[in-house]
mmCIF file of N, CA and C in Angstrom:
data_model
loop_
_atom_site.group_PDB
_atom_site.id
_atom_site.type_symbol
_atom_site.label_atom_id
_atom_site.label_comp_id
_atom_site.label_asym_id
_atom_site.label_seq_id
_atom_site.Cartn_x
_atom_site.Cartn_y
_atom_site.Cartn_z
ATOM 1 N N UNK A 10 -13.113 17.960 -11.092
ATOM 2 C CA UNK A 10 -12.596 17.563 -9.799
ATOM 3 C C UNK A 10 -11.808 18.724 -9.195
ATOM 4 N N UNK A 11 -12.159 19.038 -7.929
ATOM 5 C CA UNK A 11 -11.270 20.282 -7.193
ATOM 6 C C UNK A 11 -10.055 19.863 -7.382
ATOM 7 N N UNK A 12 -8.997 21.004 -6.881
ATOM 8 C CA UNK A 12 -7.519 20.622 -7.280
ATOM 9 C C UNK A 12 -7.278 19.755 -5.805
ATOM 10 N N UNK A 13 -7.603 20.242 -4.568
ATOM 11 C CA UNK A 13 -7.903 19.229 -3.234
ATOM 12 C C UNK A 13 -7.631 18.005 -3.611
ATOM 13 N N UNK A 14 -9.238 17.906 -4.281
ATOM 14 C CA UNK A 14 -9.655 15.845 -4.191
ATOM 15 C C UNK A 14 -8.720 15.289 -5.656
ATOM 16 N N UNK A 15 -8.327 15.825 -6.370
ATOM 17 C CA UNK A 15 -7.257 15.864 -6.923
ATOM 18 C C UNK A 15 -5.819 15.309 -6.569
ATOM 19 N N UNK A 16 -5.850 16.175 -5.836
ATOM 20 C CA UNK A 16 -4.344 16.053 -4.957
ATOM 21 C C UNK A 16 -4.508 14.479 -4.100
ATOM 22 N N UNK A 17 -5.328 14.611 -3.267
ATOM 23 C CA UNK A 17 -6.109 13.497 -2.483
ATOM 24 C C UNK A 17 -5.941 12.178 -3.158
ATOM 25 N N UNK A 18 -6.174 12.007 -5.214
ATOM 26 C CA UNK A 18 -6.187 10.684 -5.648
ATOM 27 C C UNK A 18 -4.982 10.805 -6.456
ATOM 28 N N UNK A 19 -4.531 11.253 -6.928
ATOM 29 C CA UNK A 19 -2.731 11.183 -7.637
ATOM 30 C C UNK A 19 -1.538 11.893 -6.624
ATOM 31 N N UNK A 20 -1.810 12.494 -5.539
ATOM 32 C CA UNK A 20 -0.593 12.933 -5.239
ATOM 33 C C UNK A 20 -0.026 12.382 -3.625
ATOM 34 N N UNK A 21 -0.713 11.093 -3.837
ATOM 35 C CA UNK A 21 -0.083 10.056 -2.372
ATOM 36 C C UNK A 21 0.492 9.109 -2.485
ATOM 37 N N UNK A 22 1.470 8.794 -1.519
ATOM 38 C CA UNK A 22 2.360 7.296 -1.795
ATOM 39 C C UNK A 22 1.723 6.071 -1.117
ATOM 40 N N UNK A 23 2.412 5.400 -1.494
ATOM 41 C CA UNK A 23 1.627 3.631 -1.326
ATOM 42 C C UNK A 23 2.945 3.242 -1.515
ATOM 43 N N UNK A 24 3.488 2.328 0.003
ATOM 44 C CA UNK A 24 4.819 1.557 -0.761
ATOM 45 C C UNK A 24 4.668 0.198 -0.428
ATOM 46 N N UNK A 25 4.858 -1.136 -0.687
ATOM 47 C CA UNK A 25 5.087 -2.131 0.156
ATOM 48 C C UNK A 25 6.395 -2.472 0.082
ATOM 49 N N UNK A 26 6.507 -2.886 1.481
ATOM 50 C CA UNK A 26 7.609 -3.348 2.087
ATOM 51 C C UNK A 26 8.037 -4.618 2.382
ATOM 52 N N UNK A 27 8.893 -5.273 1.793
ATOM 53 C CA UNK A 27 9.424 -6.486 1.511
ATOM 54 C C UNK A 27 10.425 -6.946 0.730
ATOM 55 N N UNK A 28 11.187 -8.344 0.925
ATOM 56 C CA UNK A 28 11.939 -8.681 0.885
ATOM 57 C C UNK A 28 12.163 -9.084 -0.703
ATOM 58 N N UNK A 29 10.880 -9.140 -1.130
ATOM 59 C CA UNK A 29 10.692 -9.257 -3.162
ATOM 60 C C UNK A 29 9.896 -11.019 -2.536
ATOM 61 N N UNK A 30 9.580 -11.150 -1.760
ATOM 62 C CA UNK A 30 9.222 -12.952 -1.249
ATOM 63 C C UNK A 30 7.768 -12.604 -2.533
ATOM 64 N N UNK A 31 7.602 -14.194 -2.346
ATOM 65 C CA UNK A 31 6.184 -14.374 -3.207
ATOM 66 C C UNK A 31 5.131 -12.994 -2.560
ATOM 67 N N UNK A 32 4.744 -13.365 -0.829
ATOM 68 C CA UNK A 32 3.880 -12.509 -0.197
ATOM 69 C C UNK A 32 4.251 -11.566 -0.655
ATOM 70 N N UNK A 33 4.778 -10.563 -0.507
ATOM 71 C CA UNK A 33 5.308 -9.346 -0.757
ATOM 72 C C UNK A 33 4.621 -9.011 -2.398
ATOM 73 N N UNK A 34 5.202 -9.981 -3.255
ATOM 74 C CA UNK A 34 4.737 -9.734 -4.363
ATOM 75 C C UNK A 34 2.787 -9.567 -4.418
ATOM 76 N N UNK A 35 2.541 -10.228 -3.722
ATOM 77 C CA UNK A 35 0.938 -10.783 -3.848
ATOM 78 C C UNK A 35 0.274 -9.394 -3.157
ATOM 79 N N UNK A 36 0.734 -9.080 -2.310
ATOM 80 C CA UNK A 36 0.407 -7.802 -1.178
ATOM 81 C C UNK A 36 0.276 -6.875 -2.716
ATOM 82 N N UNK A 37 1.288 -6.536 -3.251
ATOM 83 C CA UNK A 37 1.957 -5.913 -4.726
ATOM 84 C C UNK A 37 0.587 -5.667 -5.603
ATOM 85 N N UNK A 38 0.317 -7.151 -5.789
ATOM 86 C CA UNK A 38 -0.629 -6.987 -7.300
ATOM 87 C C UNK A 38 -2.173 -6.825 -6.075
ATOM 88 N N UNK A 39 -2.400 -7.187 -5.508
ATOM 89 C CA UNK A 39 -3.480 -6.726 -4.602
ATOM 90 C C UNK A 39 -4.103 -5.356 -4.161
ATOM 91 N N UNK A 40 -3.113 -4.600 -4.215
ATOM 92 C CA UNK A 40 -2.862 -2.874 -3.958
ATOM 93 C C UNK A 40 -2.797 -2.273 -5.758
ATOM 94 N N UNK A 41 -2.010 -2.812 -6.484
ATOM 95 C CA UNK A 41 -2.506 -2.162 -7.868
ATOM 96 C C UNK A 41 -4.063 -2.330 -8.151
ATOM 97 N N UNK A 42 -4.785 -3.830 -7.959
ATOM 98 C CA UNK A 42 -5.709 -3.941 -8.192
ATOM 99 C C UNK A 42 -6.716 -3.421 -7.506
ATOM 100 N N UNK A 43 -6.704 -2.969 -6.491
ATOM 101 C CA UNK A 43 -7.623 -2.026 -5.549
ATOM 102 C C UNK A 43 -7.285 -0.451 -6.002
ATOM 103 N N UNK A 44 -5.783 -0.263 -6.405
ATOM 104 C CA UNK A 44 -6.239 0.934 -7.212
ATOM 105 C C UNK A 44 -6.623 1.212 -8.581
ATOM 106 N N UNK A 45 -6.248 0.352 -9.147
ATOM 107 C CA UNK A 45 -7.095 0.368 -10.418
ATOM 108 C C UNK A 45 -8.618 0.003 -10.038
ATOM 109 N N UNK A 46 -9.678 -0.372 -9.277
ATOM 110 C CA UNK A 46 -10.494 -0.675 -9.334
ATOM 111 C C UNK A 46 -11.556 0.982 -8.529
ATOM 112 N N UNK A 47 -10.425 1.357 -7.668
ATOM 113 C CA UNK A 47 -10.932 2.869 -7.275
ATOM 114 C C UNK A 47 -10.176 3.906 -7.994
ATOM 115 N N UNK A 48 -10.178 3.716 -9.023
ATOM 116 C CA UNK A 48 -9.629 4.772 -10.116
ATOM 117 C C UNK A 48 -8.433 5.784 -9.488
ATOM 118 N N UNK A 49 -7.605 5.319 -8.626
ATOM 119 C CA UNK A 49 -6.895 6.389 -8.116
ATOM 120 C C UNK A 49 -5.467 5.784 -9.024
ATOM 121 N N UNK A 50 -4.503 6.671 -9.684
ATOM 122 C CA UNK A 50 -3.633 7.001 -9.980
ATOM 123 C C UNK A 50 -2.226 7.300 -9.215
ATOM 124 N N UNK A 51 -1.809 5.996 -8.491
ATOM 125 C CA UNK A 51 -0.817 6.082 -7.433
ATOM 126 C C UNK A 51 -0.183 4.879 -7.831
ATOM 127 N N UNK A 52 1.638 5.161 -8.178
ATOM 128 C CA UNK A 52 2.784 4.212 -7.966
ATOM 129 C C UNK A 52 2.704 3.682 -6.763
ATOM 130 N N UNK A 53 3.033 2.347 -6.871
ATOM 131 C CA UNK A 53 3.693 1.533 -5.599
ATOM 132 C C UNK A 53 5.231 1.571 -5.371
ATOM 133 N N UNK A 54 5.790 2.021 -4.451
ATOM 134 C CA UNK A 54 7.291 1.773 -4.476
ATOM 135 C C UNK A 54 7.171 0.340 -3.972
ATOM 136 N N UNK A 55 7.899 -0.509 -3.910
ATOM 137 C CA UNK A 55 8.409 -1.400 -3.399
ATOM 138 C C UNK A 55 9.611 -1.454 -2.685
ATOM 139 N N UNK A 56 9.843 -1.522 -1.443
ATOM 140 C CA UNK A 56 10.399 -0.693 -0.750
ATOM 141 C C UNK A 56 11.438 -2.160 -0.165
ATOM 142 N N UNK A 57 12.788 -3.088 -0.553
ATOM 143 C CA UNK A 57 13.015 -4.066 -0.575
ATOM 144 C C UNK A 57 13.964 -4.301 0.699
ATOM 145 N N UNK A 58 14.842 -2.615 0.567
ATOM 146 C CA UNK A 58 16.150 -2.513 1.511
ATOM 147 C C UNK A 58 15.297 -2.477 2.824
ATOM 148 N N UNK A 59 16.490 -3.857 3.713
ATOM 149 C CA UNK A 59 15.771 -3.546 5.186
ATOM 150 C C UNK A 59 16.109 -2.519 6.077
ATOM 151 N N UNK A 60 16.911 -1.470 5.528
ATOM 152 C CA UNK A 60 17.310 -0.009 6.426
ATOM 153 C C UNK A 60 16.415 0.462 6.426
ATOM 154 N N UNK A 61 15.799 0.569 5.284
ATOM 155 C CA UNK A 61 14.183 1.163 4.923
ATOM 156 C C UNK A 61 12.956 1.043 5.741
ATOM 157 N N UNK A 62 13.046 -0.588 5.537
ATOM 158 C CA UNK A 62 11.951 -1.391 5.713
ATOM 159 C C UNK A 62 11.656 -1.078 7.561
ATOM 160 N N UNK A 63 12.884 -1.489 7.988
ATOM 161 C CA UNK A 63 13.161 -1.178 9.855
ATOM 162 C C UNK A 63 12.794 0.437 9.963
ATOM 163 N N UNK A 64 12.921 1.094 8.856
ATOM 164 C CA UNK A 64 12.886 2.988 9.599
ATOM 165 C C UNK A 64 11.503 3.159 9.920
ATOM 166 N N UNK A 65 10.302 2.207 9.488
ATOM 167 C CA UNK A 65 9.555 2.306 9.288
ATOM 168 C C UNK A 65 8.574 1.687 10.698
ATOM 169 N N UNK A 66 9.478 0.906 11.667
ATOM 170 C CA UNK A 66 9.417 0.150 12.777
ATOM 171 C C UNK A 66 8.077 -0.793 12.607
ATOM 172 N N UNK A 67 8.509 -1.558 10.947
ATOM 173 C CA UNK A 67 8.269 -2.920 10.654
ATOM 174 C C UNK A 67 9.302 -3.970 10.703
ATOM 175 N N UNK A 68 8.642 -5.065 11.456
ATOM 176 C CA UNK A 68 9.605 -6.154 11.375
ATOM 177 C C UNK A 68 8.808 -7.298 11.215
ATOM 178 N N UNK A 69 7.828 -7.743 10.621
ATOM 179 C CA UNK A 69 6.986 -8.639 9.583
ATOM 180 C C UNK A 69 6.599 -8.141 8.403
ATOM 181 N N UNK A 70 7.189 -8.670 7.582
ATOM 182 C CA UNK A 70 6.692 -7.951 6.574
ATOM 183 C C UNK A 70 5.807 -9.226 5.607
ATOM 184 N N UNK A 71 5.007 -9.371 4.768
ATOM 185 C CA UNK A 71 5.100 -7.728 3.629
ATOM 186 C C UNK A 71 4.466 -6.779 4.551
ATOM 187 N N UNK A 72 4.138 -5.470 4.256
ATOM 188 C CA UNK A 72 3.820 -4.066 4.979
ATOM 189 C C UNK A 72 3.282 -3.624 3.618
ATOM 190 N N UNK A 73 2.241 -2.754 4.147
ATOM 191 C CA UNK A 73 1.463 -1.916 3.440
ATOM 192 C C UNK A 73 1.818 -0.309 3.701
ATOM 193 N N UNK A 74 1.798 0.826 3.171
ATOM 194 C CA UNK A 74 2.445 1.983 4.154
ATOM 195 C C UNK A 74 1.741 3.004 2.804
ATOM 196 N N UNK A 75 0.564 3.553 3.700
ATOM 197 C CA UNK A 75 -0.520 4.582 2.681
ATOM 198 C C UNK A 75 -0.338 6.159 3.259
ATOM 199 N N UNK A 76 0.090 6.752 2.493
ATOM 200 C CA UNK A 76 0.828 8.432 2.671
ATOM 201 C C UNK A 76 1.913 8.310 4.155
ATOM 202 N N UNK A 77 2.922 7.630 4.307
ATOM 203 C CA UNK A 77 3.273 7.483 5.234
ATOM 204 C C UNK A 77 3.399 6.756 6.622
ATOM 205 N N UNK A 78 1.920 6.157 6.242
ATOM 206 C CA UNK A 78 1.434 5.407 7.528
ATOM 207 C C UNK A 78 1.555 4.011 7.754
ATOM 208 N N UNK A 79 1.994 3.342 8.484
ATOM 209 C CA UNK A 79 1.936 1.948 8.139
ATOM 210 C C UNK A 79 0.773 1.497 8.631
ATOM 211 N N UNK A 80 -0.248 0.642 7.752
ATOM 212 C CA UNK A 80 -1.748 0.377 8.305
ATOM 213 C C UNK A 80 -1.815 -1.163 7.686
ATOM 214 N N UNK A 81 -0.800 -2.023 7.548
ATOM 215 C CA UNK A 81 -1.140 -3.369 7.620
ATOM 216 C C UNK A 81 0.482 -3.948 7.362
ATOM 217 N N UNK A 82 0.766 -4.906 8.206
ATOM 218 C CA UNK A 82 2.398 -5.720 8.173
ATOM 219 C C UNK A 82 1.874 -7.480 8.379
ATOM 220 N N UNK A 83 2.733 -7.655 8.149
ATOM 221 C CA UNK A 83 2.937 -9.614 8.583
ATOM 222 C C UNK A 83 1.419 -10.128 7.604
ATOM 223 N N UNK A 84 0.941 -10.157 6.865
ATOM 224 C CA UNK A 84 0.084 -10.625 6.078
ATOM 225 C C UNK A 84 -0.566 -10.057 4.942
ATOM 226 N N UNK A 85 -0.733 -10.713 4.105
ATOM 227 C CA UNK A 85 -0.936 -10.700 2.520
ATOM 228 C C UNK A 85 -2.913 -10.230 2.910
ATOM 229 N N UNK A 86 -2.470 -9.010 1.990
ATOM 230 C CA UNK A 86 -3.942 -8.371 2.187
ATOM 231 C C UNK A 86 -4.594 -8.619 1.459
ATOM 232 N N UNK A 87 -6.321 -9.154 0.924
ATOM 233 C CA UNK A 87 -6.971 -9.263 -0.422
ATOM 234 C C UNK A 87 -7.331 -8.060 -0.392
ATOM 235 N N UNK A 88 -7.268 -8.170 -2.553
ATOM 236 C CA UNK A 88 -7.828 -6.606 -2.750
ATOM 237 C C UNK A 88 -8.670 -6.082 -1.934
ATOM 238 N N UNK A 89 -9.892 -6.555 -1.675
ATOM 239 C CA UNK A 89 -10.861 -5.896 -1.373
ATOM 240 C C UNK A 89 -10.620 -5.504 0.338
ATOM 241 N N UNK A 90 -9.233 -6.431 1.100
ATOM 242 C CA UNK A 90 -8.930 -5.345 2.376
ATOM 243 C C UNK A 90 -8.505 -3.940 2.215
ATOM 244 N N UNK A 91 -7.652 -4.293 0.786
ATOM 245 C CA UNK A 91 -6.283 -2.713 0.164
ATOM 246 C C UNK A 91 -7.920 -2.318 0.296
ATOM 247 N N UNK A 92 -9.139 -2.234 -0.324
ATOM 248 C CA UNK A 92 -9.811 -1.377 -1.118
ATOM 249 C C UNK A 92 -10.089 -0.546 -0.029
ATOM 250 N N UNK A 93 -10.377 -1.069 1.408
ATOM 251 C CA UNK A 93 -10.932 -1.187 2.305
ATOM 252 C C UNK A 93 -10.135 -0.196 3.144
ATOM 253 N N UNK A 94 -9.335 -0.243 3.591
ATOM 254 C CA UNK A 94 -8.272 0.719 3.775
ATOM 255 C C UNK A 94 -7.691 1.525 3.343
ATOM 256 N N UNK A 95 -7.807 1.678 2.192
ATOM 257 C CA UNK A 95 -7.531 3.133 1.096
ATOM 258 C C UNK A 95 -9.052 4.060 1.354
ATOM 259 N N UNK A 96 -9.967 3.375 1.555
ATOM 260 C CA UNK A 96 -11.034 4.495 1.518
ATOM 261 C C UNK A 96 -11.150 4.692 2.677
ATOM 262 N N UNK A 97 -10.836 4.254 4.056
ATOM 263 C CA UNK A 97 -10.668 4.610 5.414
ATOM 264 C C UNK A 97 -9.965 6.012 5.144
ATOM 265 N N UNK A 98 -8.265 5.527 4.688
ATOM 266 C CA UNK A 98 -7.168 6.713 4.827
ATOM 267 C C UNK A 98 -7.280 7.490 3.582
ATOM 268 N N UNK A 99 -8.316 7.475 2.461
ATOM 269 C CA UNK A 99 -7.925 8.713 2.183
ATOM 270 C C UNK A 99 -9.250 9.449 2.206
ATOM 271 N N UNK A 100 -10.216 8.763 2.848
ATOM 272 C CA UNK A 100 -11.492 9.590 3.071
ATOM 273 C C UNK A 100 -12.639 9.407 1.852
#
């Protein structure tokens, strides 16, 4: 694997954003399981504080937020949306 596409599958963040609510949690195991299922090697922060959560100019949460970006808020994603949107944003 180039050091690039490399970089591309271990060296990006993924956080969700939420309050620790059930959703939040579910958003949680939905996004591990879409990355374990596309072999990419990326922590989830869980991102709980709402100073955080607001810097981010979310105010439904849970939130999804892939290298920076926020690309899904106010609803619980199934894996196969995370899967779906990880291969949009990381190509």
């Amino acid at each position: 694997m180039a050091q690039a596409e490399a970089a591309k599958v271990s060296g990006a963040s993924i956080k969700v954003l939420g309050s620790g609510c059930a959703k939040c949690n579910q958003l949680e195991v939905a996004t591990m399981e879409a990355l374990a299922e596309l072999g990419m090697d990326t922590t989830i922060d869980h991102v709980t504080d709402f100073a955080q959560i607001a810097a981010y100019g979310v105010m439904t949460t849970p939130a999804l937020i892939v290298d920076g970006k926020v690309v899904s808020y106010g609803k619980v994603l199934k894996k196969e949306e995370v899967i779906s949107i990880l291969k949009k944003s990381r190509g």
